[in-house]
PDB file of C-alpha atoms in Angstrom:
ATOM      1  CA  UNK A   1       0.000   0.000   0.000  1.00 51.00           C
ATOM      2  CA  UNK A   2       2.662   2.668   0.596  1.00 55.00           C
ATOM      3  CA  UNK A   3       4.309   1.241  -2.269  1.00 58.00           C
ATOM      4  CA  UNK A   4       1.350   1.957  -4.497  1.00 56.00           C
ATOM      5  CA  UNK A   5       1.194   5.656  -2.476  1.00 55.00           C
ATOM      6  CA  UNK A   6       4.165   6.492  -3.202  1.00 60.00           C
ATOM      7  CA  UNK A   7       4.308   5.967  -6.956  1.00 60.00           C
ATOM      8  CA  UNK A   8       1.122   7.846  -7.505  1.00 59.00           C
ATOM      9  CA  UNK A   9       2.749  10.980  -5.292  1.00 61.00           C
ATOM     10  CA  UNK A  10       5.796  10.886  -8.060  1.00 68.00           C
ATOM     11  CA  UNK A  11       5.258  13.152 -10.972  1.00 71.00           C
ATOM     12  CA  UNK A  12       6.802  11.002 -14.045  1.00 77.00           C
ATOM     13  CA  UNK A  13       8.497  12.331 -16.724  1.00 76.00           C
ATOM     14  CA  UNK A  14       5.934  11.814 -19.935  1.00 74.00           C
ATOM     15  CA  UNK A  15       8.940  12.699 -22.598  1.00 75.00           C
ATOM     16  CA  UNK A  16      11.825  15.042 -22.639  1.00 82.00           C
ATOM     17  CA  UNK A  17      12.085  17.854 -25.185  1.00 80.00           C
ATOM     18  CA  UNK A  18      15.906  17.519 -27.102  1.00 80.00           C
ATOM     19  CA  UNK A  19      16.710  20.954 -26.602  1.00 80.00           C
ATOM     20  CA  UNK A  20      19.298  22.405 -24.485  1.00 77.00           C
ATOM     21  CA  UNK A  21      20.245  19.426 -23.026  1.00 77.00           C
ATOM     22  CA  UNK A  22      17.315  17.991 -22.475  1.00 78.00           C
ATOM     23  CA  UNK A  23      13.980  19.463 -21.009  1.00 82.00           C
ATOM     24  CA  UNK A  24      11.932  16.820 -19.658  1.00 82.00           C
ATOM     25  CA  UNK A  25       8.402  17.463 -19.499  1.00 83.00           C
ATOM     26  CA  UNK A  26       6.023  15.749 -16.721  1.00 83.00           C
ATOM     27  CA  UNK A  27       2.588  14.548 -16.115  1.00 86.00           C
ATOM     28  CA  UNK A  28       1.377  17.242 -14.337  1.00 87.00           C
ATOM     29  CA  UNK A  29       2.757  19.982 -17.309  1.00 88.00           C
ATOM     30  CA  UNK A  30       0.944  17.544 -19.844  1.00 90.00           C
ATOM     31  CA  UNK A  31      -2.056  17.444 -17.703  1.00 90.00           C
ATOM     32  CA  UNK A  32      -2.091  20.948 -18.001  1.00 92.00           C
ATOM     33  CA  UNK A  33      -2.041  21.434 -21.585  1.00 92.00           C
ATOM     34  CA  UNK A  34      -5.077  18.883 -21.517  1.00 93.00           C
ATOM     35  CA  UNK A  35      -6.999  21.406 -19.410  1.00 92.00           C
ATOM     36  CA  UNK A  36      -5.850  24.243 -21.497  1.00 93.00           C
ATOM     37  CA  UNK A  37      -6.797  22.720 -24.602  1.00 94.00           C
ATOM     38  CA  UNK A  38     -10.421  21.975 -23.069  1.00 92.00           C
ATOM     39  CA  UNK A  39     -10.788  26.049 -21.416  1.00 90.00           C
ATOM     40  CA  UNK A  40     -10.050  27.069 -24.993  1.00 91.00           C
ATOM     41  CA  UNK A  41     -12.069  25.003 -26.948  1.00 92.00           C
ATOM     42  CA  UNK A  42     -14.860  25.543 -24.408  1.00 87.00           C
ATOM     43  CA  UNK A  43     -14.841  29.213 -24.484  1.00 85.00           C
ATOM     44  CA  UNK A  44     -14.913  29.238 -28.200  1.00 86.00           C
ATOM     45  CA  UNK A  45     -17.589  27.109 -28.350  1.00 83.00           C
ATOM     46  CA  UNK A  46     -19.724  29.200 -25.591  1.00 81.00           C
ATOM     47  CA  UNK A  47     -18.976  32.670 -26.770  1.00 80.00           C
ATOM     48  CA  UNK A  48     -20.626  31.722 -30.348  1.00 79.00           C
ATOM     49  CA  UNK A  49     -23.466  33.232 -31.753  1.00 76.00           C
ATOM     50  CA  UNK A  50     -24.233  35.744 -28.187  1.00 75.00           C
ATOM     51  CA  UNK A  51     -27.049  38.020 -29.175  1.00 76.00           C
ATOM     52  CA  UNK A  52     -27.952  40.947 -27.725  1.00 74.00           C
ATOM     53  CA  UNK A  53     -31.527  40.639 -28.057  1.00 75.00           C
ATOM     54  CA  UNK A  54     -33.645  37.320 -27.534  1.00 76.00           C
ATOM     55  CA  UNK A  55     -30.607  35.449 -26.054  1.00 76.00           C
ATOM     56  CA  UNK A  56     -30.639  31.226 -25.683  1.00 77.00           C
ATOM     57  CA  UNK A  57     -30.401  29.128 -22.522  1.00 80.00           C
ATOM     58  CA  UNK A  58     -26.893  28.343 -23.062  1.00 78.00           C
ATOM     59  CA  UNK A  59     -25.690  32.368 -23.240  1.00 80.00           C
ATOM     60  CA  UNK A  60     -28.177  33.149 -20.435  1.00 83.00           C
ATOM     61  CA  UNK A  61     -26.637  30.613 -18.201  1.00 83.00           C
ATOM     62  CA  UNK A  62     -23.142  31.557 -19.230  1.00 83.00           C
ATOM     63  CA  UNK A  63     -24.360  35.313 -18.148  1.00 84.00           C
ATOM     64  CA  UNK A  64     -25.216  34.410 -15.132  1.00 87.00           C
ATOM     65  CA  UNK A  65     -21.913  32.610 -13.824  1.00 85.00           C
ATOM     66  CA  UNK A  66     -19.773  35.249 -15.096  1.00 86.00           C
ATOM     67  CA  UNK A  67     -22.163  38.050 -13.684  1.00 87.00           C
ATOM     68  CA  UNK A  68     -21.743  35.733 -10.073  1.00 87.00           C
ATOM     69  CA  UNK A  69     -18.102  35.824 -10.519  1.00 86.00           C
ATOM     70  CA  UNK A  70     -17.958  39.195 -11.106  1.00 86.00           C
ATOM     71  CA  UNK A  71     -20.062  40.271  -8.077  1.00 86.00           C
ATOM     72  CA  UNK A  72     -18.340  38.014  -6.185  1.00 85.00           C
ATOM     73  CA  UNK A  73     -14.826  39.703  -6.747  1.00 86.00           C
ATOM     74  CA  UNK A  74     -16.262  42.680  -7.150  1.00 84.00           C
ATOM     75  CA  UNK A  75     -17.460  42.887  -3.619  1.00 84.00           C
ATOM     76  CA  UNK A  76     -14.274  41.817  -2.505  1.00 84.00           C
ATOM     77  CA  UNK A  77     -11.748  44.440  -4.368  1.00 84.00           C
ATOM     78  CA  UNK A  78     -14.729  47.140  -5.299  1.00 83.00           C
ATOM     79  CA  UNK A  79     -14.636  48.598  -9.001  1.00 83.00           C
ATOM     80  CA  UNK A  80     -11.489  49.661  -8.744  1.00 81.00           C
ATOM     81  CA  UNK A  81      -9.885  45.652  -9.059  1.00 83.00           C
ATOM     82  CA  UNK A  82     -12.337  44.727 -12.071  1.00 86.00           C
ATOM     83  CA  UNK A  83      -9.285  44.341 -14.492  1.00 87.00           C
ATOM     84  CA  UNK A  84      -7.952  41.952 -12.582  1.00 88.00           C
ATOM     85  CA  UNK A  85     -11.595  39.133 -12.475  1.00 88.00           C
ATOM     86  CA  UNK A  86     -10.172  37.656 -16.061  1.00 88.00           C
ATOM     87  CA  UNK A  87      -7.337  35.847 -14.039  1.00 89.00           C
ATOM     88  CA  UNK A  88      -9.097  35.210 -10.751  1.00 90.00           C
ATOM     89  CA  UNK A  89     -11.668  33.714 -13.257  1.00 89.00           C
ATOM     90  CA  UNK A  90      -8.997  31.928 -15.074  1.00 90.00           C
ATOM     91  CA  UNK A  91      -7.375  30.279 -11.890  1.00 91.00           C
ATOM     92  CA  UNK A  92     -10.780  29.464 -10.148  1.00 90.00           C
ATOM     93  CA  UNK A  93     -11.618  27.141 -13.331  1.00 90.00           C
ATOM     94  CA  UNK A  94      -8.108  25.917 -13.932  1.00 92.00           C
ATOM     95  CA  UNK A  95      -7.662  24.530 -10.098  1.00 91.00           C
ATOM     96  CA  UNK A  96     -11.398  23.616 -10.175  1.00 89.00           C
ATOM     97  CA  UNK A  97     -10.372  21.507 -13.384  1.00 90.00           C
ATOM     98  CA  UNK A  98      -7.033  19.904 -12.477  1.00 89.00           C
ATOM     99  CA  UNK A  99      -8.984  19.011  -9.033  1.00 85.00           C
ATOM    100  CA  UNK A 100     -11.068  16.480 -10.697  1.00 84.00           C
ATOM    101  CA  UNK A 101      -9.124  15.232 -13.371  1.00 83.00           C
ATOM    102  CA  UNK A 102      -8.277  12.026 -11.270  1.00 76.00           C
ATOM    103  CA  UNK A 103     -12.022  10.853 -12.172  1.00 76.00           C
ATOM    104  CA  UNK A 104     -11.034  10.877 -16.014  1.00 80.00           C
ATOM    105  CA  UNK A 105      -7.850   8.953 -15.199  1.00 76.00           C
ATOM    106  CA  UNK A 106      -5.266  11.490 -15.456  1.00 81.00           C
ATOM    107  CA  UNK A 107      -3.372  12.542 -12.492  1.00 81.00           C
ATOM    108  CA  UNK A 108      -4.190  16.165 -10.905  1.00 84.00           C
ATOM    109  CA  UNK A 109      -1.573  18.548 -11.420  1.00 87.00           C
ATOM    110  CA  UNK A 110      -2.359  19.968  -8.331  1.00 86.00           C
ATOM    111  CA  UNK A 111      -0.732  16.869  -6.735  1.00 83.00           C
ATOM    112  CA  UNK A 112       2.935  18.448  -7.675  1.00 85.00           C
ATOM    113  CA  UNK A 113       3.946  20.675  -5.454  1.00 85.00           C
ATOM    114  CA  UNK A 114       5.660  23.196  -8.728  1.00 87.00           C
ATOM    115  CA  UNK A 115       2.339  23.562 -10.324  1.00 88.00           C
ATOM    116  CA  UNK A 116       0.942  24.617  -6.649  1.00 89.00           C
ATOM    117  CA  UNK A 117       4.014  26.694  -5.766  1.00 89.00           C
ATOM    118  CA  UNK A 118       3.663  28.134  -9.042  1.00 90.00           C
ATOM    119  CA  UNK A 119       0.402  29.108  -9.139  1.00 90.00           C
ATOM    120  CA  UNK A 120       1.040  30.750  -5.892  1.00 90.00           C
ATOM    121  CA  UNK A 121       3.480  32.972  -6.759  1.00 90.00           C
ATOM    122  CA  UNK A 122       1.712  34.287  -9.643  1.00 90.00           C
ATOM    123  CA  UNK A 123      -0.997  35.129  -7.580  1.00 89.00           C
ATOM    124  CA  UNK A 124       1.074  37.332  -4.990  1.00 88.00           C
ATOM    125  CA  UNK A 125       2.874  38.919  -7.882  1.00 89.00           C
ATOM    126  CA  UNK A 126      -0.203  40.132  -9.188  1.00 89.00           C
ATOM    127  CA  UNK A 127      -1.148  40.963  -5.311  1.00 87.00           C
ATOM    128  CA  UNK A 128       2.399  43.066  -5.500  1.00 87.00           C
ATOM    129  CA  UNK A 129       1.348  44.469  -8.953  1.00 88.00           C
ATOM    130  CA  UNK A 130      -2.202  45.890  -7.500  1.00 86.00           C
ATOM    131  CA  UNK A 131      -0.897  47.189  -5.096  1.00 85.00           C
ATOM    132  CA  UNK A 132       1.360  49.047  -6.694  1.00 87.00           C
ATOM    133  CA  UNK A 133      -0.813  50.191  -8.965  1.00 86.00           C
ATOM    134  CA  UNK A 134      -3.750  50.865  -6.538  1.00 81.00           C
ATOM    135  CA  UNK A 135      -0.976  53.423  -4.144  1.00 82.00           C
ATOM    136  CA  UNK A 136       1.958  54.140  -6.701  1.00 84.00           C
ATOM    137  CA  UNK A 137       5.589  52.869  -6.150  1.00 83.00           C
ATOM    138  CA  UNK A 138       6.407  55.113  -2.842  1.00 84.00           C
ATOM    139  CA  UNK A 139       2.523  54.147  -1.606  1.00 82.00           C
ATOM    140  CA  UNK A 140       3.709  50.336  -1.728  1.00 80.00           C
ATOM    141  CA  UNK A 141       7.145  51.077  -0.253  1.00 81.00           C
ATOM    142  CA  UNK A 142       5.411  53.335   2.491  1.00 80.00           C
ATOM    143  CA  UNK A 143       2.920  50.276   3.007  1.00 79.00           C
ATOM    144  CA  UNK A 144       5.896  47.892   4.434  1.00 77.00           C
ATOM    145  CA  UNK A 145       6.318  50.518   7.657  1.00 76.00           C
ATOM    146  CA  UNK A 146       2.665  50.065   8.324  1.00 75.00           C
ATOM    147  CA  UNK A 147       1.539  50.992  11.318  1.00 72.00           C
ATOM    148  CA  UNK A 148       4.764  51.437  12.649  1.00 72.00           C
ATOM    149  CA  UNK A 149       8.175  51.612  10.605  1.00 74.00           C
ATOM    150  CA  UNK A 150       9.510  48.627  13.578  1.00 79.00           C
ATOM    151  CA  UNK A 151       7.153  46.075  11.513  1.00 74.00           C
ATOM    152  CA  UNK A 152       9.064  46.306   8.414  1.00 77.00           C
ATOM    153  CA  UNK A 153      10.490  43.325   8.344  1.00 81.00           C
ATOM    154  CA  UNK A 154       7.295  41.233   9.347  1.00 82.00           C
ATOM    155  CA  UNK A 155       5.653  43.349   5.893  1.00 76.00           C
ATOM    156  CA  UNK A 156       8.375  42.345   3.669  1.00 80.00           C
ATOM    157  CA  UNK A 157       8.142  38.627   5.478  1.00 82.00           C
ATOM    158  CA  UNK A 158       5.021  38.467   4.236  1.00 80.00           C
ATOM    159  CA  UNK A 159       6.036  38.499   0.994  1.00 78.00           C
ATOM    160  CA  UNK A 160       7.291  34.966   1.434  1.00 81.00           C
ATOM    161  CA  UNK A 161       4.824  33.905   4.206  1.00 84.00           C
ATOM    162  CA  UNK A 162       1.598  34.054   1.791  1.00 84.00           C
ATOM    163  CA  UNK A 163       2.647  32.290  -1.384  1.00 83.00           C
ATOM    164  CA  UNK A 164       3.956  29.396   0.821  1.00 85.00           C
ATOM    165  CA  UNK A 165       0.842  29.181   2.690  1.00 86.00           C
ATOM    166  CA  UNK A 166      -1.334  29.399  -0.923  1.00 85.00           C
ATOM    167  CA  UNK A 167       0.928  26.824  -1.958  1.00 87.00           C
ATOM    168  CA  UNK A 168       0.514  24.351   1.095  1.00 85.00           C
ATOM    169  CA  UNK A 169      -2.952  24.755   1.847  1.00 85.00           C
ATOM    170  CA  UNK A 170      -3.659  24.077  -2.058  1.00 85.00           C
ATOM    171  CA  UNK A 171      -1.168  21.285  -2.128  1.00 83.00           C
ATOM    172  CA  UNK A 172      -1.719  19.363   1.753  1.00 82.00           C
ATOM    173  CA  UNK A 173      -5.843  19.696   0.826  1.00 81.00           C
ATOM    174  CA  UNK A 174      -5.691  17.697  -2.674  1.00 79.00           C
ATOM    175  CA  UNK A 175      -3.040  15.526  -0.790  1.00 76.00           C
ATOM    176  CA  UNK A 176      -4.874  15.024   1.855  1.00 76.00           C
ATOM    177  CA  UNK A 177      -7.942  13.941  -0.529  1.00 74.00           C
ATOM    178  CA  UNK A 178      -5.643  11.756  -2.304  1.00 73.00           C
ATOM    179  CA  UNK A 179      -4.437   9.523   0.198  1.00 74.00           C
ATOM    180  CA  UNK A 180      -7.810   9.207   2.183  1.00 75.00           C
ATOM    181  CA  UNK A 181      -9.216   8.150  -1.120  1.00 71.00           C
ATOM    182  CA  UNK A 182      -6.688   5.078  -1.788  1.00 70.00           C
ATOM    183  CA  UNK A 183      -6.826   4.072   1.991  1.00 73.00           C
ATOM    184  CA  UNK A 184     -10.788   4.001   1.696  1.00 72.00           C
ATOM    185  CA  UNK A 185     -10.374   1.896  -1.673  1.00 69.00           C
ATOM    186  CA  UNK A 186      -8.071  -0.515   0.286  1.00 71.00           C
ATOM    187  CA  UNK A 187     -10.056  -1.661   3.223  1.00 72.00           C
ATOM    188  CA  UNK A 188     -13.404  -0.822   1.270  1.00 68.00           C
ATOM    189  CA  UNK A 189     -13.031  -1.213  -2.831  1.00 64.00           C
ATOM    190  CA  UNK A 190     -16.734  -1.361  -3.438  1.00 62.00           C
ATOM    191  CA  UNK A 191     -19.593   0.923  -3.510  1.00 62.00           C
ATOM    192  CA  UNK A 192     -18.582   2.914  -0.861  1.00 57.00           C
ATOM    193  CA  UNK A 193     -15.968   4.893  -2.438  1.00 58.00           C
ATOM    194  CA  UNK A 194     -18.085   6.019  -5.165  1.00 64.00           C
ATOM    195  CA  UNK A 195     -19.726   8.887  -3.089  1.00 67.00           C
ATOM    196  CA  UNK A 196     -17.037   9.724  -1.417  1.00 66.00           C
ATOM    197  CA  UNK A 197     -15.143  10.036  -4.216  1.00 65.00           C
ATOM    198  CA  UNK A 198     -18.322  12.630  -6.119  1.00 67.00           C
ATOM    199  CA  UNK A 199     -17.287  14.754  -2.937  1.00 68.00           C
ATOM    200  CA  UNK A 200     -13.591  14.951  -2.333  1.00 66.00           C
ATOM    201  CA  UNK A 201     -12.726  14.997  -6.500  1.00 69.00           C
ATOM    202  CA  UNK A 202     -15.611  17.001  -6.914  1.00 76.00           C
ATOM    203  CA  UNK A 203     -17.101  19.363  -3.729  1.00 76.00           C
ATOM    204  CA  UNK A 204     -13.600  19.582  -2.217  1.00 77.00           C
ATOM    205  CA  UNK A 205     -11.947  20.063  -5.241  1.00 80.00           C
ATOM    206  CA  UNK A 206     -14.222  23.001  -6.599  1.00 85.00           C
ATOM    207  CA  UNK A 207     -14.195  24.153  -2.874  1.00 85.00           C
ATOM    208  CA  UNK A 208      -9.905  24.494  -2.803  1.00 86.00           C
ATOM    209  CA  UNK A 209     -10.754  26.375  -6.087  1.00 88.00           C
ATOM    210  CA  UNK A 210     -12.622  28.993  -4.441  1.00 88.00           C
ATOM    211  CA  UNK A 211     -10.721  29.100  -1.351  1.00 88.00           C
ATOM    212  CA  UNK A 212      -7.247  29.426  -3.070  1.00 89.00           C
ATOM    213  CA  UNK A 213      -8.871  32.143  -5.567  1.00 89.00           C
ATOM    214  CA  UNK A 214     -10.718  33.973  -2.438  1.00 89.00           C
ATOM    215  CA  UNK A 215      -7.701  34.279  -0.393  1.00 89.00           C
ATOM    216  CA  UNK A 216      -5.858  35.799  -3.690  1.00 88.00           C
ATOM    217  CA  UNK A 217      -8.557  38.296  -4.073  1.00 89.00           C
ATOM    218  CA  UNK A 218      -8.053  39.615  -0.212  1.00 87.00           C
ATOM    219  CA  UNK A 219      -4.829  39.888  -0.636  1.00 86.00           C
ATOM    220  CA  UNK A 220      -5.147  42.082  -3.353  1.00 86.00           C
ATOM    221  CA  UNK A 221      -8.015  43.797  -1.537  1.00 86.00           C
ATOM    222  CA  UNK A 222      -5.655  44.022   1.078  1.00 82.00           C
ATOM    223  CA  UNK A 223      -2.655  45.507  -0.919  1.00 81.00           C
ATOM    224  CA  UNK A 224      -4.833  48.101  -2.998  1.00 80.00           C
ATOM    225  CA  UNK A 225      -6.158  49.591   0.576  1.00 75.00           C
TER     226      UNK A 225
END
């Protein structure tokens, strides 16, 4: 059984590119492209034929999820963060997606720790970026000695402090799911891990979506203050 654990936790290598040496390209990175590939084609196919007048079911229900995202954020980081929804939109369905691609087989990229870690320091980068544009350059500096100059350093710790924890909780949550999962399937193999499995690969993993996109967005709220 830990065996079997511990093979699923590796990310392979799926093939290496022959450039430079070598560039080998894993599971999780191929995974990825899967779910890009599927976002794209989606989005084409959804955004076809929209009508202003007399619109169909399928552009009234796409309305409404991206007028509850919108809200959503937008009651978060007010009017002023609108221009950054796209990506918090973009990350929300990503994570959401990678989350429950162990149901069609493929392993979750969110299972490596790089495509976690990465995915959390894009976020605070664009948390560093809105804030910077929300106060100006010497606003952000300013913001480090806030309340008092003597927390400096605590700020600028920060800086480190809340990727790593995007990347941990993200990361020790799907892990977590993971491994209850394959004990469950051990001692019971039938039946009952069906249901279990509609709510960790599926409630849990939309719900780590939202969290790890929800947390981004108060930071940013946070940093544009």
């Amino acid at each position: 059984m830990a065996e079997e654990l511990s093979n699923e936790l590796q990310c392979k290598t799926v093939f290496t590119i022959p450039i430079f040496g070598g560039i080998p390209v894993t599971e999780s990175v191929v995974v990825t492209w899967i779910i890009m590939a599927v976002l794209v084609l989606l989005s084409i196919i959804l955004v076809r034929n929209l009508k202003v007048e007399n619109p169909g079911k399928k552009q009234l229900v796409l309305e409404t999820i991206i007028t509850t995202f919108n809200n959503l954020f937008k009651g978060v980081i007010g009017e002023a963060g609108m221009k950054y929804v796209p990506y918090l939109i973009t990350v929300i369905l990503y994570i959401g997606m990678a989350n429950i691609m162990g149901v069609f087989g493929f392993k979750p990229p969110t299972k490596d720790l790089n495509v976690t870690a990465s995915l959390a320091i894009m976020s605070i980068v664009l948390v560093q970026v809105a804030g910077i544009r929300g106060k100006g350059t010497k606003g952000w500096v300013k913001s480090f000695a806030e309340p008092v100059a003597i927390v400096a350093p605590l700020n600028v710790l920060e800086l480190v402090i809340k990727p790593l924890s995007l990347c941990m909780r993200l990361f020790g949550n799907v892990l977590g799911a993971f491994v209850i999962m394959k004990l469950i399937e051990a001692v019971v193999p039938l039946i009952v891990p069906i249901p279990l499995s509609l709510y960790f690969d599926f409630f849990d993993g939309f719900l780590q979506a939202f969290v790890f996109t929800f947390l981004t967005t108060l930071y940013m709220q946070e940093a544009m203050e």
